[in-house]
Amino acid sequence: MTGLLFKWLFIPFIWLSAVAKTDHHPIFVSVTEIEHNKEEKTLEISCKIFTDDFEKVLRNSYKSRVDLSEEKMKPAMEKLVNDYMQKHLQIAVDGKKAGLQFIGFEKIDEAIYSYFRADNIAAVKKIRITNDVLFEYKSQQMNLIHVTVGANRKSTKLSNPDKEAVLSF
């Protein structure tokens, strides 16, 4: 009798464990790193987003096939990633909008890293970041932002629906 009870409890446990592993991760977060390169007078920006979440948002936004891991699709995916990020990540330095030039993206483990550069940024006294990446996907979305100017690093968190931060250096 114990063996039969064990099988009836064990099988659902295994099934639930498998379902839980294929379900979403428990946290919805992106991480944006912004670093001022004084010598080159640029901002160097990277944004890390969970691949599965990003692919779902891109599918919903652009109504097209999305696979950020498929090398053959990379040129088309670069256009989608760039377009989405340009709409959802804006930076202004000392009151002037910084034009973000898309460098590219890569998949590392379970995340997509997209890279941008803003030119002609000689100094940074105040930086305004607008970041609502994936806010349309999950109400629990948080976007962490780290900004480094010289030896000074400041961080902030934007929780949906708050999408703007201002940091002074």
Short mmCIF file of C-alpha atoms in Angstrom, two decimals, residues 49-149:
data_model
loop_
_atom_site.label_atom_id
_atom_site.label_comp_id
_atom_site.label_asym_id
_atom_site.label_seq_id
_atom_site.Cartn_x
_atom_site.Cartn_y
_atom_site.Cartn_z
CA ILE A 49 17.63 41.35 -20.55
CA PHE A 50 16.40 37.78 -20.02
CA THR A 51 16.19 36.19 -23.49
CA ASP A 52 12.77 34.56 -23.09
CA ASP A 53 11.13 37.78 -21.89
CA PHE A 54 12.78 39.88 -24.57
CA GLU A 55 11.75 37.48 -27.34
CA LYS A 56 8.12 37.53 -26.17
CA VAL A 57 8.06 41.34 -26.12
CA LEU A 58 9.62 41.54 -29.57
CA ARG A 59 7.09 39.01 -30.96
CA ASN A 60 4.19 40.99 -29.50
CA SER A 61 5.57 44.36 -30.59
CA TYR A 62 6.59 43.47 -34.15
CA LYS A 63 4.23 40.56 -34.93
CA SER A 64 7.03 38.57 -36.48
CA ARG A 65 9.13 35.48 -35.89
CA VAL A 66 11.77 36.15 -33.26
CA ASP A 67 14.74 33.97 -32.35
CA LEU A 68 17.63 35.86 -30.82
CA SER A 69 19.79 32.72 -30.75
CA GLU A 70 19.56 31.86 -34.45
CA GLU A 71 22.67 33.11 -36.27
CA LYS A 72 20.93 33.12 -39.68
CA MET A 73 18.34 35.56 -38.32
CA LYS A 74 20.86 37.91 -36.70
CA PRO A 75 20.58 40.82 -39.20
CA ALA A 76 16.77 40.88 -38.88
CA MET A 77 17.00 40.50 -35.10
CA GLU A 78 19.50 43.36 -34.87
CA LYS A 79 16.92 45.64 -36.50
CA LEU A 80 14.23 44.58 -34.01
CA VAL A 81 16.51 44.87 -30.98
CA ASN A 82 17.77 48.29 -32.05
CA ASP A 83 14.29 49.62 -32.85
CA TYR A 84 12.82 48.38 -29.56
CA MET A 85 15.68 49.68 -27.44
CA GLN A 86 15.70 53.09 -29.15
CA LYS A 87 12.01 53.44 -28.22
CA HIS A 88 12.43 52.27 -24.61
CA LEU A 89 15.83 53.60 -23.52
CA GLN A 90 16.66 57.30 -23.80
CA ILE A 91 19.51 59.21 -22.23
CA ALA A 92 20.05 62.95 -21.84
CA VAL A 93 23.33 64.40 -20.57
CA ASP A 94 23.29 67.89 -19.08
CA GLY A 95 19.93 68.58 -20.72
CA LYS A 96 20.90 67.36 -24.22
CA LYS A 97 19.54 64.14 -25.70
CA ALA A 98 22.32 61.63 -26.36
CA GLY A 99 21.91 59.82 -29.67
CA LEU A 100 22.41 56.12 -29.10
CA GLN A 101 24.30 54.29 -31.84
CA PHE A 102 23.55 50.58 -31.90
CA ILE A 103 26.71 48.48 -31.78
CA GLY A 104 25.04 45.04 -31.70
CA PHE A 105 23.81 42.34 -29.38
CA GLU A 106 24.92 38.95 -28.16
CA LYS A 107 23.39 36.09 -26.21
CA ILE A 108 25.31 35.05 -23.11
CA ASP A 109 23.80 32.22 -21.10
CA GLU A 110 20.13 33.13 -20.60
CA ALA A 111 20.43 36.83 -21.37
CA ILE A 112 20.68 39.18 -24.31
CA TYR A 113 23.24 41.96 -24.04
CA SER A 114 22.63 44.90 -26.36
CA TYR A 115 25.34 47.51 -26.81
CA PHE A 116 25.15 51.21 -27.65
CA ARG A 117 27.45 54.21 -27.80
CA ALA A 118 26.78 57.93 -27.56
CA ASP A 119 29.43 60.21 -29.03
CA ASN A 120 30.55 63.77 -28.21
CA ILE A 121 30.02 63.51 -24.44
CA ALA A 122 33.00 65.41 -23.04
CA ALA A 123 31.71 65.51 -19.45
CA VAL A 124 28.74 64.34 -17.41
CA LYS A 125 27.32 66.47 -14.61
CA LYS A 126 23.71 65.31 -14.76
CA ILE A 127 22.28 62.33 -16.60
CA ARG A 128 18.59 61.63 -17.16
CA ILE A 129 17.70 58.05 -18.06
CA THR A 130 14.29 57.00 -19.32
CA ASN A 131 14.01 53.22 -19.27
CA ASP A 132 10.71 51.37 -19.63
CA VAL A 133 12.20 48.21 -21.14
CA LEU A 134 9.70 45.33 -20.82
CA PHE A 135 7.22 47.43 -18.80
CA GLU A 136 4.48 46.40 -21.26
CA TYR A 137 5.27 42.74 -20.56
CA LYS A 138 5.16 42.42 -16.77
CA SER A 139 3.90 44.79 -14.11
CA GLN A 140 6.64 43.40 -11.81
CA GLN A 141 9.42 44.50 -14.19
CA MET A 142 12.35 46.31 -12.58
CA ASN A 143 15.16 48.01 -14.45
CA LEU A 144 18.44 48.43 -12.59
CA ILE A 145 20.74 51.19 -13.82
CA HIS A 146 24.42 51.63 -12.99
CA VAL A 147 26.21 54.79 -14.18
CA THR A 148 29.96 55.27 -13.88
CA VAL A 149 31.59 58.67 -14.42
#
